[in-house]
Amino acid sequence: PKKHGIGEASGNRELEASGIGMSRIDQGIFPDELDRPREYGIGAIGEALGRDYKRSLRRNPDIQKQLNAMDDYRPYFTYWVTTVQVVIMIISLVIYGFGPVGIELNQSTGHVLSRGLFIEEVDYMEPANFWFGPRPADLIHLGAKFSPCMRMDESIVSEKAVDTIKEADSGCCIRNDNSGCVQTQRTECSTLLSTFHKWTPNRPGPDGRVSGPVCGQDPQYCTAPKSSYRDTWHDDITSWPICRVSSVA
């Protein structure tokens, strides 16, 4: 056996040295074979006779018997998921409508109640949607990925802290003709057309409060949620809840 192994190894070295079986076939010998795909199970005679491999398998009685014995499954789960997605898409489009179509920022207009208690038309920029769907803000309400909703954003936190300080120093600016009121700071309340109300240590509010008041929201007149002995609203309007039911019409 040892001699046989030595002879076999020497024979392999002779084949490698001669190059037999180690070089590729010259493309010039079969120029058309490299560009033409070969169908599995069909040789040259089968191609000449026009045979079809799949058709020949179906004609085989043994294979036909196996195919008939197999269970026929339907992707019911895929049908159900697709149906739910289509229904949600239709409901979303009916409720929110279509947003601006494009790939850039779109300029839109809207009407808001200004601090002067009059309707003002303002312009704002919003991202467009090139998928012919709702606005990005509506998609966020529907659960789309939005980084400030997933992790803390330092820029948003710092901006909110500044707004909280301004809100704590705000008061109720009431028009002299009793046409309305707006929550704002003293410097932004007109001294000619309005009167600014702000609780101070010298002129405190109910229960000695110095934070407030808030337009349309007073602990004395809010019944839901009610400021009671067990759950008293703090002397900080930034932590007050939204009054859902007021005892004053």
XYZ file of N, CA and C in Angstrom:
747
model
N 0.815 -1.212 0.000
C 0.000 0.000 0.000
C 0.842 1.252 0.000
N 1.970 1.207 0.671
C 2.822 2.373 0.717
C 3.393 2.695 -0.639
N 3.784 1.629 -1.415
C 4.320 1.860 -2.753
C 3.234 2.421 -3.668
N 2.003 1.913 -3.495
C 0.899 2.383 -4.334
C 0.637 3.872 -4.100
N 0.731 4.293 -2.836
C 0.525 5.703 -2.537
C 1.596 6.567 -3.151
N 2.829 6.093 -3.146
C 3.928 6.868 -3.734
C 3.754 6.962 -5.234
N 3.350 5.859 -5.850
C 3.150 5.880 -7.299
C 2.001 6.779 -7.712
N 0.921 6.770 -6.914
C -0.238 7.635 -7.240
C 0.124 9.100 -7.119
N 0.920 9.458 -6.093
C 1.330 10.845 -5.919
C 2.231 11.301 -7.053
N 3.146 10.387 -7.481
C 4.019 10.764 -8.592
C 3.236 10.920 -9.886
N 2.159 10.095 -10.025
C 1.330 10.238 -11.228
C 0.578 11.549 -11.250
N 0.082 12.015 -10.081
C -0.612 13.303 -10.012
C 0.314 14.456 -10.352
N 1.591 14.327 -9.903
C 2.545 15.390 -10.221
C 2.832 15.429 -11.713
N 2.860 14.252 -12.361
C 3.085 14.231 -13.809
C 1.906 14.857 -14.551
N 0.655 14.633 -14.048
C -0.511 15.231 -14.702
C -0.492 16.745 -14.549
N -0.113 17.202 -13.342
C -0.042 18.642 -13.136
C 1.032 19.270 -14.009
N 2.136 18.568 -14.151
C 3.205 19.103 -14.985
C 2.806 19.153 -16.449
N 2.067 18.150 -16.897
C 1.663 18.131 -18.304
C 0.536 19.101 -18.607
N -0.248 19.509 -17.564
C -1.347 20.451 -17.774
C -2.614 19.794 -18.236
N -2.688 18.455 -18.283
C -3.887 17.760 -18.737
C -4.962 17.869 -17.660
N -6.145 18.318 -18.040
C -7.253 18.427 -17.094
C -7.183 19.637 -16.203
N -6.127 20.418 -16.285
C -5.995 21.585 -15.420
C -6.280 22.895 -16.143
N -6.349 22.856 -17.417
C -6.604 24.084 -18.181
C -8.038 24.079 -18.677
N -8.621 25.256 -18.838
C -9.987 25.369 -19.294
C -10.076 25.104 -20.790
N -11.270 24.694 -21.205
C -11.479 24.424 -22.627
C -11.476 25.739 -23.385
N -10.837 25.732 -24.489
C -10.752 26.941 -25.303
C -12.156 27.354 -25.766
N -12.477 28.637 -25.617
C -13.799 29.106 -25.989
C -14.023 29.030 -27.489
N -12.973 28.993 -28.242
C -13.136 28.911 -29.688
C -13.693 27.576 -30.169
N -13.580 26.533 -29.319
C -14.070 25.214 -29.739
C -15.595 25.189 -29.715
N -16.208 25.741 -28.637
C -17.663 25.811 -28.510
C -18.058 27.279 -28.303
N -18.098 28.069 -29.335
C -18.364 29.502 -29.145
C -19.785 29.794 -28.681
N -20.781 28.944 -29.036
C -22.175 29.232 -28.713
C -22.620 28.638 -27.386
N -21.858 27.724 -26.847
C -22.302 27.023 -25.655
C -22.242 27.896 -24.404
N -21.332 28.891 -24.399
C -21.170 29.700 -23.198
C -22.289 30.738 -23.046
N -22.862 31.167 -24.161
C -23.907 32.189 -24.109
C -25.306 31.606 -24.024
N -25.467 30.325 -24.280
C -26.784 29.726 -24.289
C -27.013 28.972 -22.985
N -28.065 29.355 -22.208
C -28.328 28.627 -20.957
C -28.845 27.231 -21.248
N -28.411 26.288 -20.426
C -28.804 24.896 -20.599
C -29.930 24.573 -19.633
N -31.024 24.004 -20.157
C -32.159 23.629 -19.334
C -31.881 22.311 -18.654
N -32.207 22.270 -17.381
C -31.914 21.079 -16.593
C -32.759 19.905 -17.090
N -32.087 18.763 -17.323
C -32.784 17.544 -17.708
C -33.029 17.385 -19.197
N -32.622 18.335 -20.019
C -32.827 18.273 -21.465
C -31.466 18.303 -22.135
N -31.173 17.263 -22.893
C -29.919 17.204 -23.619
C -30.074 17.717 -25.043
N -29.082 17.410 -25.865
C -29.101 17.874 -27.242
C -30.246 17.232 -28.027
N -30.505 15.916 -27.802
C -31.588 15.232 -28.514
C -32.943 15.767 -28.040
N -33.055 16.029 -26.736
C -34.305 16.584 -26.210
C -34.605 17.961 -26.770
N -33.573 18.784 -26.918
C -33.785 20.087 -27.520
C -34.177 19.972 -28.980
N -33.546 19.004 -29.684
C -33.890 18.822 -31.098
C -35.323 18.335 -31.278
N -35.806 17.525 -30.314
C -37.169 17.009 -30.397
C -38.190 17.936 -29.740
N -37.732 19.045 -29.153
C -38.651 20.005 -28.535
C -39.256 19.515 -27.243
N -38.508 18.778 -26.456
C -39.031 18.279 -25.198
C -39.041 19.379 -24.130
N -39.991 19.275 -23.214
C -40.109 20.168 -22.068
C -39.967 19.336 -20.803
N -39.002 19.700 -19.966
C -38.708 18.892 -18.793
C -39.884 18.863 -17.820
N -40.476 20.028 -17.547
C -41.601 20.077 -16.604
C -42.813 19.347 -17.160
N -43.041 19.477 -18.465
C -44.195 18.797 -19.059
C -44.017 17.291 -19.016
N -42.785 16.839 -19.223
C -42.531 15.403 -19.190
C -42.691 14.842 -17.785
N -42.384 15.648 -16.771
C -42.566 15.180 -15.405
C -44.051 15.049 -15.066
N -44.864 15.974 -15.558
C -46.292 15.892 -15.267
C -46.934 14.684 -15.947
N -46.385 14.267 -17.061
C -46.942 13.113 -17.756
C -46.551 11.800 -17.099
N -45.558 11.835 -16.238
C -45.122 10.614 -15.568
C -46.197 10.211 -14.555
N -46.761 8.997 -14.642
C -47.850 8.609 -13.719
C -47.409 8.575 -12.267
N -46.174 8.186 -11.985
C -45.706 8.156 -10.599
C -45.618 9.571 -10.012
N -45.083 10.472 -10.809
C -44.980 11.850 -10.334
C -46.362 12.483 -10.205
N -47.260 12.186 -11.136
C -48.617 12.709 -11.065
C -49.341 12.207 -9.818
N -49.081 10.960 -9.450
C -49.683 10.401 -8.252
C -49.164 11.102 -7.001
N -47.882 11.404 -6.969
C -47.315 12.115 -5.826
C -47.872 13.539 -5.715
N -48.034 14.198 -6.863
C -48.588 15.550 -6.834
C -50.029 15.561 -6.349
N -50.799 14.553 -6.740
C -52.191 14.481 -6.299
C -52.309 14.140 -4.819
N -51.319 13.422 -4.279
C -51.366 13.043 -2.871
C -50.935 14.167 -1.932
N -50.306 15.196 -2.484
C -49.841 16.312 -1.647
C -51.013 17.178 -1.207
N -50.920 17.705 0.018
C -51.945 18.606 0.548
C -51.833 19.972 -0.108
N -52.968 20.569 -0.374
C -53.023 21.888 -1.000
C -53.216 22.936 0.090
N -52.192 23.749 0.330
C -52.236 24.756 1.376
C -52.497 26.130 0.775
N -53.128 26.989 1.575
C -53.387 28.363 1.180
C -52.776 29.298 2.226
N -52.163 30.402 1.796
C -51.535 31.346 2.752
C -52.575 32.232 3.426
N -53.385 31.612 4.310
C -54.460 32.357 4.948
C -53.922 33.473 5.841
N -52.809 33.257 6.501
C -52.236 34.300 7.356
C -51.820 35.510 6.521
N -51.220 35.278 5.374
C -50.849 36.376 4.482
C -52.080 37.106 3.980
N -53.134 36.351 3.656
C -54.381 36.984 3.240
C -54.924 37.892 4.341
N -54.884 37.405 5.587
C -55.439 38.168 6.707
C -54.622 39.433 6.963
N -53.298 39.317 6.987
C -52.440 40.480 7.231
C -52.611 41.514 6.121
N -52.661 41.060 4.879
C -52.825 41.992 3.766
C -54.174 42.699 3.834
N -55.221 41.971 4.201
C -56.551 42.583 4.318
C -56.566 43.644 5.409
N -55.953 43.350 6.556
C -55.898 44.329 7.651
C -55.126 45.573 7.221
N -54.014 45.381 6.523
C -53.224 46.528 6.071
C -54.000 47.386 5.083
N -54.730 46.761 4.177
C -55.518 47.525 3.202
C -56.629 48.299 3.899
N -57.288 47.669 4.873
C -58.358 48.357 5.605
C -57.800 49.546 6.388
N -56.659 49.369 7.054
C -56.047 50.468 7.805
C -55.631 51.592 6.857
N -55.120 51.237 5.686
C -54.722 52.261 4.725
C -55.929 53.076 4.272
N -57.049 52.410 3.982
C -58.248 53.118 3.531
C -58.789 54.025 4.630
N -58.848 53.513 5.877
C -59.340 54.325 6.997
C -58.429 55.530 7.233
N -57.114 55.334 7.146
C -56.169 56.434 7.359
C -56.341 57.517 6.305
N -56.522 57.109 5.051
C -56.696 58.096 3.979
C -58.029 58.823 4.112
N -59.060 58.116 4.582
C -60.362 58.764 4.751
C -60.313 59.789 5.887
N -59.618 59.455 6.979
C -59.582 60.337 8.147
C -58.617 61.500 7.932
N -57.396 61.200 7.483
C -56.361 62.220 7.384
C -56.230 62.827 5.984
N -56.659 62.104 4.961
C -56.534 62.630 3.611
C -55.120 62.504 3.069
N -54.896 63.106 1.910
C -53.598 63.060 1.243
C -52.810 64.323 1.565
N -51.522 64.140 1.770
C -50.633 65.263 1.990
C -50.036 65.759 0.694
N -49.217 66.794 0.754
C -48.555 67.291 -0.458
C -47.607 66.240 -1.030
N -47.594 66.134 -2.337
C -46.793 65.129 -3.032
C -45.486 65.768 -3.488
N -44.377 65.107 -3.233
C -43.070 65.602 -3.651
C -41.983 65.042 -2.774
N -40.777 65.567 -2.951
C -39.618 65.110 -2.179
C -38.974 66.253 -1.407
N -39.517 67.448 -1.508
C -38.943 68.600 -0.842
C -39.937 69.156 0.171
N -39.525 70.213 0.862
C -40.417 70.883 1.795
C -41.501 71.631 1.026
N -42.714 71.539 1.509
C -43.841 72.176 0.853
C -44.361 73.319 1.725
N -44.616 74.453 1.104
C -45.122 75.618 1.821
C -46.643 75.559 1.852
N -47.205 75.595 3.063
C -48.648 75.534 3.241
C -49.098 76.747 4.041
N -50.378 77.023 4.004
C -50.964 78.139 4.729
C -52.063 77.637 5.656
N -52.297 78.361 6.707
C -53.339 78.006 7.667
C -53.801 79.228 8.439
N -54.910 79.095 9.148
C -55.483 80.188 9.927
C -55.387 79.839 11.411
N -54.862 80.763 12.183
C -54.703 80.576 13.615
C -55.254 81.797 14.333
N -55.618 81.603 15.613
C -56.067 82.704 16.454
C -54.845 83.363 17.076
N -54.570 84.587 16.681
C -53.384 85.284 17.157
C -53.583 85.788 18.585
N -52.533 86.326 19.159
C -52.614 86.854 20.518
C -53.429 88.133 20.587
N -53.658 88.740 19.429
C -54.527 89.909 19.390
C -55.987 89.559 19.251
N -56.306 88.248 19.378
C -57.681 87.741 19.320
C -58.329 87.995 17.966
N -57.565 87.853 16.899
C -58.116 87.903 15.557
C -57.487 86.781 14.732
N -58.220 86.352 13.713
C -57.754 85.251 12.870
C -56.659 85.763 11.936
N -55.553 85.051 11.929
C -54.407 85.449 11.130
C -53.984 84.278 10.234
N -53.663 84.586 8.998
C -53.192 83.570 8.056
C -51.672 83.498 8.124
N -51.165 82.312 8.352
C -49.724 82.110 8.504
C -49.252 81.067 7.499
N -47.985 81.143 7.152
C -47.339 80.175 6.269
C -46.418 79.294 7.096
N -46.347 78.030 6.716
C -45.456 77.104 7.399
C -44.958 76.071 6.390
N -43.818 75.504 6.687
C -43.186 74.508 5.814
C -43.384 73.123 6.420
N -43.707 72.160 5.575
C -43.868 70.785 6.019
C -43.300 69.845 4.961
N -42.748 68.692 5.362
C -42.203 67.745 4.384
C -43.309 67.167 3.514
N -42.983 66.967 2.251
C -43.931 66.352 1.323
C -43.816 64.832 1.392
N -44.804 64.149 0.852
C -44.854 62.690 0.843
C -44.910 62.221 -0.611
N -43.848 61.558 -1.069
C -43.821 61.108 -2.461
C -44.503 59.753 -2.652
N -45.125 59.202 -1.599
C -45.840 57.927 -1.709
C -47.358 58.131 -1.845
N -47.807 59.369 -2.095
C -49.239 59.642 -2.255
C -50.017 59.171 -1.015
N -49.607 59.663 0.146
C -50.243 59.266 1.389
C -50.482 60.451 2.301
N -50.748 60.204 3.584
C -51.000 61.294 4.532
C -49.756 62.136 4.774
N -49.958 63.219 5.500
C -48.847 64.094 5.864
C -47.938 63.390 6.876
N -46.658 63.793 6.920
C -45.748 63.172 7.892
C -46.233 63.300 9.333
N -46.843 64.435 9.687
C -47.356 64.586 11.060
C -48.465 63.582 11.342
N -49.311 63.325 10.347
C -50.381 62.331 10.531
C -49.805 60.920 10.610
N -48.750 60.650 9.860
C -48.111 59.334 9.932
C -47.497 59.100 11.304
N -46.968 60.151 11.928
C -46.418 60.021 13.287
C -47.531 59.699 14.270
N -48.701 60.317 14.098
C -49.838 59.990 14.959
C -50.288 58.548 14.761
N -50.084 58.020 13.569
C -50.457 56.632 13.297
C -49.411 55.627 13.777
N -48.243 56.114 14.257
C -47.239 55.208 14.795
C -45.974 55.101 13.981
N -45.751 56.019 13.029
C -44.521 55.965 12.245
C -43.313 56.317 13.114
N -42.140 55.875 12.691
C -40.924 56.127 13.452
C -40.592 57.620 13.428
N -40.338 58.172 14.617
C -39.967 59.572 14.767
C -38.997 59.646 15.938
N -37.785 60.073 15.667
C -36.713 59.981 16.658
C -37.036 60.694 17.977
N -37.648 61.896 17.997
C -37.964 62.492 19.303
C -38.951 61.673 20.127
N -39.745 60.816 19.471
C -40.671 59.961 20.215
C -39.987 58.706 20.742
N -38.811 58.376 20.237
C -38.115 57.154 20.639
C -36.999 57.418 21.645
N -36.401 58.599 21.589
C -35.319 58.916 22.524
C -35.332 60.420 22.794
N -34.672 60.809 23.858
C -34.668 62.204 24.271
C -33.801 63.037 23.333
N -34.353 64.152 22.884
C -33.641 65.079 22.011
C -33.265 66.305 22.838
N -31.977 66.588 22.947
C -31.513 67.676 23.803
C -32.030 69.025 23.325
N -32.093 69.232 22.013
C -32.560 70.520 21.500
C -34.033 70.745 21.842
N -34.837 69.689 21.738
C -36.259 69.823 22.065
C -36.448 70.019 23.562
N -35.674 69.312 24.372
C -35.779 69.455 25.829
C -35.403 70.871 26.264
N -34.328 71.425 25.698
C -33.914 72.781 26.061
C -34.947 73.809 25.603
N -35.519 73.607 24.421
C -36.547 74.532 23.938
C -37.800 74.467 24.802
N -38.154 73.277 25.234
C -39.333 73.126 26.103
C -39.077 73.767 27.474
N -37.848 73.688 27.958
C -37.528 74.318 29.242
C -37.684 75.831 29.164
N -37.270 76.422 28.038
C -37.433 77.874 27.863
C -38.908 78.241 27.800
N -39.707 77.440 27.072
C -41.145 77.710 26.992
C -41.830 77.553 28.348
N -41.359 76.611 29.154
C -41.946 76.418 30.481
C -41.706 77.620 31.377
N -40.506 78.211 31.285
C -40.208 79.405 32.084
C -41.108 80.565 31.660
N -41.296 80.714 30.352
C -42.179 81.786 29.871
C -43.625 81.543 30.285
N -44.046 80.290 30.235
C -45.421 79.961 30.605
C -45.668 80.227 32.088
N -44.681 79.937 32.936
C -44.859 80.164 34.375
C -45.007 81.644 34.698
N -44.463 82.531 33.857
C -44.524 83.967 34.100
C -45.676 84.623 33.335
N -46.530 83.829 32.721
C -47.619 84.378 31.912
C -48.845 84.656 32.767
N -49.769 85.406 32.190
C -51.021 85.731 32.845
C -52.141 85.787 31.832
N -53.291 86.248 32.249
C -54.477 86.282 31.399
C -54.691 87.704 30.897
N -54.662 87.864 29.583
C -54.867 89.159 28.946
C -56.316 89.219 28.450
N -57.153 90.017 29.104
C -58.592 90.079 28.817
C -58.894 91.372 28.065
N -59.614 91.241 26.965
C -60.012 92.416 26.207
C -60.992 93.261 27.029
N -60.870 94.561 26.883
C -61.714 95.468 27.659
C -63.185 95.375 27.275
N -63.475 94.960 26.043
C -64.866 94.808 25.629
C -65.402 93.411 25.907
N -64.623 92.599 26.671
C -65.011 91.228 27.039
C -65.266 90.344 25.809
N -64.530 90.624 24.737
C -64.661 89.791 23.530
C -63.823 88.530 23.588
N -62.927 88.423 24.562
C -62.111 87.229 24.676
C -60.900 87.469 25.536
N -60.118 86.428 25.713
C -58.889 86.521 26.500
C -57.843 85.595 25.888
N -56.607 85.844 26.215
C -55.505 85.048 25.699
C -54.434 84.956 26.777
N -53.803 83.811 26.873
C -52.725 83.583 27.840
C -51.419 84.053 27.232
N -50.819 85.046 27.828
C -49.601 85.608 27.281
C -48.823 86.304 28.393
N -47.702 86.932 28.052
C -46.904 87.681 29.004
C -47.343 89.141 29.029
N -46.923 89.832 30.073
C -47.360 91.211 30.251
C -46.885 92.095 29.098
N -45.685 91.875 28.605
C -45.147 92.722 27.537
C -45.894 92.544 26.224
N -46.612 91.439 26.039
C -47.317 91.189 24.794
C -48.812 91.475 24.899
N -49.253 92.002 26.026
C -50.664 92.338 26.221
C -50.841 93.846 26.004
N -51.746 94.215 25.122
C -51.970 95.620 24.808
C -52.566 96.338 26.012
N -51.921 97.430 26.418
C -52.425 98.230 27.546
C -53.586 99.116 27.137
N -53.789 99.298 25.862
C -54.856 100.161 25.379
C -56.174 99.413 25.214
N -56.097 98.174 24.696
C -57.307 97.419 24.394
C -57.595 96.314 25.404
N -56.624 95.979 26.244
C -56.790 94.822 27.131
C -56.305 95.162 28.526
N -56.628 94.236 29.446
C -56.179 94.341 30.840
C -55.493 93.042 31.216
N -54.293 93.189 31.775
C -53.487 92.014 32.115
C -53.712 91.650 33.573
N -54.037 90.358 33.817
C -54.266 89.863 35.177
C -53.185 88.846 35.524
N -52.509 89.102 36.633
C -51.437 88.198 37.085
C -51.409 88.207 38.599
N -51.441 87.001 39.184
C -51.373 86.891 40.639
C -49.948 87.146 41.111
N -49.815 87.861 42.170
C -48.518 88.206 42.748
C -48.588 88.011 44.259
N -47.444 88.049 44.938
C -47.495 87.953 46.408
C -48.294 89.079 47.047
N -48.302 90.242 46.408
C -49.090 91.353 46.956
C -50.568 91.190 46.635
N -50.880 90.583 45.519
C -52.270 90.369 45.114
C -52.424 88.895 44.743
N -52.457 88.015 45.731
C -52.524 86.574 45.433
C -53.907 86.171 44.955
N -53.955 84.971 44.396
C -55.209 84.415 43.936
C -55.861 83.552 44.991
N -56.784 82.689 44.610
C -57.448 81.803 45.582
C -56.437 80.901 46.287
N -56.644 80.723 47.589
C -55.764 79.890 48.424
C -54.343 80.430 48.452
N -54.176 81.737 48.222
C -52.855 82.346 48.288
C -51.957 82.008 47.108
N -52.534 81.652 45.977
C -51.727 81.290 44.808
C -51.077 82.537 44.188
N -49.841 82.360 43.686
C -49.124 83.431 42.990
C -48.822 83.046 41.543
N -49.076 81.805 41.190
C -48.882 81.345 39.811
C -50.231 81.310 39.120
N -50.385 82.127 38.111
C -51.647 82.204 37.400
C -52.130 83.638 37.333
N -53.367 83.841 36.891
C -54.354 82.832 36.468
C -54.129 82.355 35.043
N -54.967 81.405 34.630
C -54.944 80.863 33.279
C -56.300 81.108 32.641
N -56.294 81.606 31.436
C -57.545 81.939 30.757
C -58.394 80.684 30.553
N -59.610 80.743 31.029
C -60.534 79.637 30.852
C -60.266 78.433 31.717
N -59.368 78.578 32.685
C -59.045 77.434 33.539
C -58.718 77.951 34.940
N -59.623 77.718 35.865
C -59.456 78.188 37.237
C -59.775 77.029 38.177
N -58.936 76.768 39.169
C -59.228 75.660 40.101
C -60.572 75.798 40.797
N -61.085 77.045 40.965
C -62.355 77.235 41.656
C -63.562 76.846 40.789
N -63.400 76.913 39.471
C -64.532 76.690 38.571
C -64.375 75.442 37.712
N -63.334 74.677 37.903
C -63.136 73.443 37.141
C -63.656 72.267 37.966
N -64.562 71.512 37.374
C -65.161 70.367 38.079
C -64.569 69.032 37.640
N -63.888 68.985 36.528
C -63.262 67.731 36.070
C -62.023 68.074 35.248
N -60.843 67.771 35.799
C -60.569 67.258 37.151
C -60.656 68.372 38.198
N -61.168 68.030 39.335
C -61.439 69.020 40.361
C -60.253 69.146 41.315
N -59.955 70.388 41.691
C -58.897 70.637 42.666
C -59.490 70.480 44.061
N -59.317 69.313 44.660
C -59.898 68.996 45.958
C -58.817 68.941 47.034
N -59.244 68.610 48.226
C -58.290 68.538 49.335
C -57.288 67.405 49.121
N -57.773 66.288 48.561
C -56.885 65.140 48.357
C -56.001 65.316 47.133
N -56.484 66.082 46.160
C -55.729 66.265 44.920
C -55.758 67.749 44.553
N -54.986 68.533 45.282
C -54.964 69.976 45.072
C -53.995 70.322 43.950
N -54.434 71.223 43.096
C -53.548 71.689 42.029
C -52.398 72.484 42.651
N -51.183 72.207 42.162
C -50.014 72.888 42.705
C -50.024 74.363 42.294
N -49.297 75.150 43.050
C -49.173 76.574 42.750
C -48.154 76.774 41.634
N -48.397 76.091 40.518
C -47.534 76.168 39.341
C -48.401 75.827 38.132
N -48.708 76.837 37.320
C -49.638 76.610 36.214
C -49.077 75.665 35.162
N -47.762 75.474 35.122
C -47.184 74.555 34.136
C -47.508 73.101 34.446
N -47.925 72.818 35.695
C -48.281 71.454 36.078
C -49.783 71.247 36.199
N -50.573 72.261 35.879
C -52.013 72.124 35.971
C -52.536 71.196 34.881
N -53.533 70.387 35.194
C -54.150 69.550 34.161
C -55.086 70.386 33.286
N -55.486 69.828 32.168
C -56.430 70.498 31.278
C -57.831 70.317 31.832
N -58.535 71.424 32.000
C -59.898 71.365 32.541
C -60.859 70.885 31.456
N -61.481 69.742 31.700
C -62.401 69.165 30.727
C -63.823 69.667 30.910
N -64.218 69.928 32.165
C -65.579 70.391 32.456
C -65.464 71.596 33.399
N -66.120 72.708 33.002
C -66.100 73.922 33.813
C -67.498 74.193 34.330
N -67.580 74.705 35.556
C -68.878 75.014 36.144
C -69.443 76.324 35.636
N -68.634 77.096 34.919
C -69.065 78.376 34.356
C -69.256 78.203 32.861
N -70.433 78.508 32.346
C -70.703 78.357 30.918
C -69.996 79.424 30.134
